[in-house]
Tab-separated table of C-alpha atoms in Angstrom:
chain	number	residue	atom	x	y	z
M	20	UNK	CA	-47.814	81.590	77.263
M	21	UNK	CA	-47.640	78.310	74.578
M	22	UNK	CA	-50.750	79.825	72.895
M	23	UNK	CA	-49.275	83.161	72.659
M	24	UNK	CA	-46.173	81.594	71.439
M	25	UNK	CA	-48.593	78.944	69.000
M	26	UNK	CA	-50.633	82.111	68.117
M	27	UNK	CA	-46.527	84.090	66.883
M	28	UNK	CA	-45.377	80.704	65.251
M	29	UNK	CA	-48.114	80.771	63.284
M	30	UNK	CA	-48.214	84.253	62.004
M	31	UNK	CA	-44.219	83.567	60.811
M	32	UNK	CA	-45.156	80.302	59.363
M	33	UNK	CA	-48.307	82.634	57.255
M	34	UNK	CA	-45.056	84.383	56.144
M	35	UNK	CA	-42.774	81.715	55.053
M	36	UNK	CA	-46.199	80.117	53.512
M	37	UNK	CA	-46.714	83.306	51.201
M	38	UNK	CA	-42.425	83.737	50.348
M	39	UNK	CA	-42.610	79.745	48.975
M	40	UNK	CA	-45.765	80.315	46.832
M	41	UNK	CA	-44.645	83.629	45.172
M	42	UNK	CA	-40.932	81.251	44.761
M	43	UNK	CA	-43.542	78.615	43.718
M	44	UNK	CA	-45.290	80.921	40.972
M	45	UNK	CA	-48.390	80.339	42.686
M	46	UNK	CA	-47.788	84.317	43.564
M	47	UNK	CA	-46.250	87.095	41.122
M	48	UNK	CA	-44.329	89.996	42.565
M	49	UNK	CA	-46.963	92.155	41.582
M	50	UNK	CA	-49.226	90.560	43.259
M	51	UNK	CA	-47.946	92.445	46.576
M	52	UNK	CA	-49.302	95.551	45.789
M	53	UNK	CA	-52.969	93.715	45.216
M	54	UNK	CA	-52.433	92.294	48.612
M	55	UNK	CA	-51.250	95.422	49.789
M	56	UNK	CA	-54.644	97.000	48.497
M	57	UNK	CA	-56.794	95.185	49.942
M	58	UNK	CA	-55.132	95.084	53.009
M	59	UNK	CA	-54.712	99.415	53.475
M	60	UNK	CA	-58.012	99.747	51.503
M	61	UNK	CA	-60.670	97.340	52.849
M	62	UNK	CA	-59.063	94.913	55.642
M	63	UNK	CA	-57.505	97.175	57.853
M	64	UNK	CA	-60.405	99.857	58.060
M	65	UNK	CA	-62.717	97.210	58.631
M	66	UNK	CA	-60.736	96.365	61.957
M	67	UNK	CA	-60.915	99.899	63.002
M	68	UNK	CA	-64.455	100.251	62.847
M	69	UNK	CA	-65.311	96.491	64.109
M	70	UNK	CA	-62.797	97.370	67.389
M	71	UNK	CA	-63.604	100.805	68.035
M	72	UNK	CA	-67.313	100.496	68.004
M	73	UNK	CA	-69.335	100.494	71.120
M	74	UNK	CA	-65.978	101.696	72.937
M	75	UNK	CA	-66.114	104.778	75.370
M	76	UNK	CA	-63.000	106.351	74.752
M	77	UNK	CA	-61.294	108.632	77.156
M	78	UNK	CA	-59.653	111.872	75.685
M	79	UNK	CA	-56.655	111.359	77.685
M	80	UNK	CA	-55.896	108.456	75.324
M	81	UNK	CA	-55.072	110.855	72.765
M	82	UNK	CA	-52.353	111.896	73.758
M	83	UNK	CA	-50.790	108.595	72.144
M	84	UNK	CA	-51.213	110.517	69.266
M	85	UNK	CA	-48.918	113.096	69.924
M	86	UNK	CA	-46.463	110.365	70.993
M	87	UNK	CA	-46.640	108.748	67.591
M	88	UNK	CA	-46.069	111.888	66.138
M	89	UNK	CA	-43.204	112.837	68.588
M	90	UNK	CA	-41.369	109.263	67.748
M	91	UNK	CA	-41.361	109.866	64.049
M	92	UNK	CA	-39.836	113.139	64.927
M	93	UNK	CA	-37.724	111.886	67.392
M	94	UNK	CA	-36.231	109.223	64.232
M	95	UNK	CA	-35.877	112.252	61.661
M	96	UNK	CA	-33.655	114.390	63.618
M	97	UNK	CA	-31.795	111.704	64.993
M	98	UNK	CA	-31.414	110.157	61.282
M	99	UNK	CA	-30.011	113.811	60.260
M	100	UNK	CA	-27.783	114.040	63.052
M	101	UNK	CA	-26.345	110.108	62.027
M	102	UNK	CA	-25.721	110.932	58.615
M	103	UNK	CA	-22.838	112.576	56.891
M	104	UNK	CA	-22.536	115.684	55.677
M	105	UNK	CA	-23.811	114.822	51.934
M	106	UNK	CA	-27.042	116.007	51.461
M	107	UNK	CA	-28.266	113.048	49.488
M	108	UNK	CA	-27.407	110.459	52.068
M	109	UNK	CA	-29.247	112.876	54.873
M	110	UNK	CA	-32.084	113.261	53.193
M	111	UNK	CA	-31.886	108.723	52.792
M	112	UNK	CA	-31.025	108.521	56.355
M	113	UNK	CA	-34.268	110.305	57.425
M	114	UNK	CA	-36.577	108.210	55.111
M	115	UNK	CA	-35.594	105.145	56.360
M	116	UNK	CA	-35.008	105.641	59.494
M	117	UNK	CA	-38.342	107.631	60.256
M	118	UNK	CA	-42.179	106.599	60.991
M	119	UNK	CA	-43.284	102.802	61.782
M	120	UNK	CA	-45.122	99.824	59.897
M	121	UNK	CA	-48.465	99.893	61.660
M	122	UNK	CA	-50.817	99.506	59.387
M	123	UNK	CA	-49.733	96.203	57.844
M	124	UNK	CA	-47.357	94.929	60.275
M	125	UNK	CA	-48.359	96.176	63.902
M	126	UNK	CA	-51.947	96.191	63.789
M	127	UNK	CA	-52.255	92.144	63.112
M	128	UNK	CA	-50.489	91.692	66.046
M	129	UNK	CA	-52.494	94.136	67.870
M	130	UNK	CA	-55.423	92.641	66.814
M	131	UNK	CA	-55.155	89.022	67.429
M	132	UNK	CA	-53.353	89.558	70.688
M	133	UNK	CA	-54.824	92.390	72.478
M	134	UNK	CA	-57.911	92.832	71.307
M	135	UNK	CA	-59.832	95.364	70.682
M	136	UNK	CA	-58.061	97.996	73.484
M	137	UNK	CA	-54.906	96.845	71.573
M	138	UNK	CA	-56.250	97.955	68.605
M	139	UNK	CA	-57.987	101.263	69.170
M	140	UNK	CA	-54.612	102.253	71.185
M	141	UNK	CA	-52.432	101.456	68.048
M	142	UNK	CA	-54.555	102.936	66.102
M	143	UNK	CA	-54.373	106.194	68.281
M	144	UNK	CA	-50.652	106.162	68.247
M	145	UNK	CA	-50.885	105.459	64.346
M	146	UNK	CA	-53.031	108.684	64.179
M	147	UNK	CA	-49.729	110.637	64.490
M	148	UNK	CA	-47.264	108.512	63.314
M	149	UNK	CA	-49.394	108.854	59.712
M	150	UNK	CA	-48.259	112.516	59.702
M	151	UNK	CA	-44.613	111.414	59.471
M	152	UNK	CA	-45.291	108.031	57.455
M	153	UNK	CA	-47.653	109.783	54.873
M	154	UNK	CA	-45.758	112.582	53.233
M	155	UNK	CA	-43.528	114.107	56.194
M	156	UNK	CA	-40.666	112.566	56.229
M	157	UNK	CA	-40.061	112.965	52.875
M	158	UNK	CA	-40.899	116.818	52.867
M	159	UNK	CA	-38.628	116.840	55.301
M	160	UNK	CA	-35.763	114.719	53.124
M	161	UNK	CA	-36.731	116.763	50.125
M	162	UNK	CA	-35.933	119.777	51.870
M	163	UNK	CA	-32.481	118.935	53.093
M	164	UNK	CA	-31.524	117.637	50.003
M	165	UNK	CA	-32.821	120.610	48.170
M	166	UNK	CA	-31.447	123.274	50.396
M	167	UNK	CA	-34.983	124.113	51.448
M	168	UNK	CA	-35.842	125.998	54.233
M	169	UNK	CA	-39.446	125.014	54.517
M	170	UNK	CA	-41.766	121.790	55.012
M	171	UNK	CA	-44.844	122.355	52.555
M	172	UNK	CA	-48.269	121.084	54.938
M	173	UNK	CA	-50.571	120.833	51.631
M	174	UNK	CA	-49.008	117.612	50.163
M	175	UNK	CA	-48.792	115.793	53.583
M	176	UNK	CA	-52.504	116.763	54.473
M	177	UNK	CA	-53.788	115.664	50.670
M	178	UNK	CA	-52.631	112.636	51.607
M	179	UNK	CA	-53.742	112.017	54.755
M	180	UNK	CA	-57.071	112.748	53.645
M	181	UNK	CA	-56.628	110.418	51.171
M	182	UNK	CA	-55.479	107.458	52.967
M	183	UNK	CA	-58.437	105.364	54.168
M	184	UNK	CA	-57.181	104.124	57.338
M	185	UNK	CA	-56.328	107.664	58.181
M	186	UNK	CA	-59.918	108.644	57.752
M	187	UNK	CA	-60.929	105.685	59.398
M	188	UNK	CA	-58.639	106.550	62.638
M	189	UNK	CA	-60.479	110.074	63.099
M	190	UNK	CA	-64.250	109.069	61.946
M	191	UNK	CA	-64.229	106.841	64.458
M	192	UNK	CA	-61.824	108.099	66.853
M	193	UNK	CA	-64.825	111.099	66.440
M	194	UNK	CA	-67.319	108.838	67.261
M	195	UNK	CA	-65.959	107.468	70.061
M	196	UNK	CA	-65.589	110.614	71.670
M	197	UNK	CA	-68.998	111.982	70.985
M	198	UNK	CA	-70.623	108.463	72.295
M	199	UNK	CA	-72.202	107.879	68.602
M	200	UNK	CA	-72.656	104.215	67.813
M	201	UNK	CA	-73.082	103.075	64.307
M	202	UNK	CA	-75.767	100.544	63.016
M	203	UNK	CA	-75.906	97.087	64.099
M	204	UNK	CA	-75.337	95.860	60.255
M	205	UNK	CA	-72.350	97.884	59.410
M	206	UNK	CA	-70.274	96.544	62.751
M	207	UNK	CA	-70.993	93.084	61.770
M	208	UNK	CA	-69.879	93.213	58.567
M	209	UNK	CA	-66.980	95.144	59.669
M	210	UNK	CA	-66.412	92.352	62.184
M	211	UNK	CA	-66.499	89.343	59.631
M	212	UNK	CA	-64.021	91.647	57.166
M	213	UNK	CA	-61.828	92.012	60.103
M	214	UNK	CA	-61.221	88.358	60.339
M	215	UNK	CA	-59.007	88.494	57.380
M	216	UNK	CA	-56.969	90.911	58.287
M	217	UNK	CA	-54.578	89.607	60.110
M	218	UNK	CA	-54.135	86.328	57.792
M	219	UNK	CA	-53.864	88.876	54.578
M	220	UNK	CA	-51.261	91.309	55.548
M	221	UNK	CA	-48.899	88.346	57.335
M	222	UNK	CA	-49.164	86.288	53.713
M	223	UNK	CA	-48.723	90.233	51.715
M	224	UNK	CA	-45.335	90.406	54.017
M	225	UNK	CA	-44.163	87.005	52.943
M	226	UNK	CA	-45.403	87.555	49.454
M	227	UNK	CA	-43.518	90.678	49.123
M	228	UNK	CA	-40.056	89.812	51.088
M	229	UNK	CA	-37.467	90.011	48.825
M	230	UNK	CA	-33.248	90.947	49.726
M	231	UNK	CA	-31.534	93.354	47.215
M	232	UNK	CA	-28.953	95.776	47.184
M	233	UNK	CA	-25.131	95.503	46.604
M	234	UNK	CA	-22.178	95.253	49.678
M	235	UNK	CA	-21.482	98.408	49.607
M	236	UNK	CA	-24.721	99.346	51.086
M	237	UNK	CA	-24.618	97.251	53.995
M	238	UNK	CA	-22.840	99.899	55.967
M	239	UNK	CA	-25.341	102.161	55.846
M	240	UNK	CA	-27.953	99.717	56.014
M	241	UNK	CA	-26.291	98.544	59.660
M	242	UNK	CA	-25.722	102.658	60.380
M	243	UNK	CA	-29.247	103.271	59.987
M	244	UNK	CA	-30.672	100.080	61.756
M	245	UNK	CA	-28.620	101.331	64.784
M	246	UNK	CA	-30.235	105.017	65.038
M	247	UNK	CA	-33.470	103.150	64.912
M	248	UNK	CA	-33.376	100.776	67.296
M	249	UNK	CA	-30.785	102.574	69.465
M	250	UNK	CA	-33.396	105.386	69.817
């Protein structure tokens, strides 16, 4: 337990590190979306691969999939339900209320603590929750404030396809499945880009923390915060 808790202490002090050097000026604001980059683009696929490979996956573990995409689901209708009857602050109920932070926030944790059957299970559950995170929730805002009565599938699909830890989820979620292995060289160099995974995307959230917004929001703020975690 005290190197679990050692192992959490120092992830939040990774945070606090990276908010004092962007207050510093050692980090710009914009320098959260370079972090952010490298973490989504090169970091976190690199952890897929490194933990998935030379794992025999079972197909009932899929079925986390359809539980991430159920949850995200779950959040949208009960955001809609929550809000008023203004069609604006629906359609902002269901955007922030909906999907969850694996990617950057989740998977480090995952990783570090669990292991690699921590990962390749997040990941699964991620699988789905991308469908919600990556273009359907706000379809599915766009047509309530709109008056729509349809959620387009093209836009959400483009962009799963091009989101590279999407693509890394099912190549090797694939793999897995068929028992394919890949070579010896690309698993270790997954494995040493791995390493800075966790490190990157705890220092990107403290790089990029930052409190706006006026009183008047904090009702709806407190509203919303309460759908989520009540449900």
């Amino acid at each position: 337990m005290a190197e679990i808790l050692m192992k959490a202490a120092a992830f939040v002090a990774i945070i606090f590190m990276g908010y004092l050097l962007r207050k510093k000026g050692f980090f710009k604001e914009e320098d959260f979306h370079v972090l952010s980059k490298i973490v989504l683009k090169i970091t976190l696929p690199a952890a897929i691969v490194a933990n998935f490979s030379g794992v025999d996956l079972q197909a009932s573990l899929l079925i986390l999939s359809v539980l991430g995409l159920g949850g995200g689901l779950m959040l949208i209708t009960s955001a809609y339900l929550a809000a008023g009857k203004n069609r604006e602050e629906k359609a902002f109920f269901m955007l922030n209320t909906s999907g969850y932070n694996i990617g950057n926030f989740t998977m480090p944790f995952a990783q570090s603590f669990l292991g690699p059957a921590g990962v390749i299970t997040t990941s699964l559950f991620d699988t789905g929750n991308s469908f919600i995170c990556l273009g359907g929730a706000f379809s599915a805002a766009k047509m309530v404030k709109e008056g729509e009565g349809k959620i387009s599938l093209i836009p959400i699909i483009k962009t799963l396809v091009r989101s590279i830890p999407f693509d890394a989820y099912i190549t090797m979620t694939a793999l897995s499945l068929l028992h394919i292995s890949l070579p010896a060289a690309v698993i270790t160099f997954s494995e040493v880009v791995s390493g800075a995974n966790a490190f990157i995307a705890m220092l990107m959230m403290g790089v990029g923390f930052k409190i706006s917004g006026d009183t008047s929001q904090k009702g709806k703020i407190v509203k919303i915060l309460a759908v989520r975690y009540g449900v």
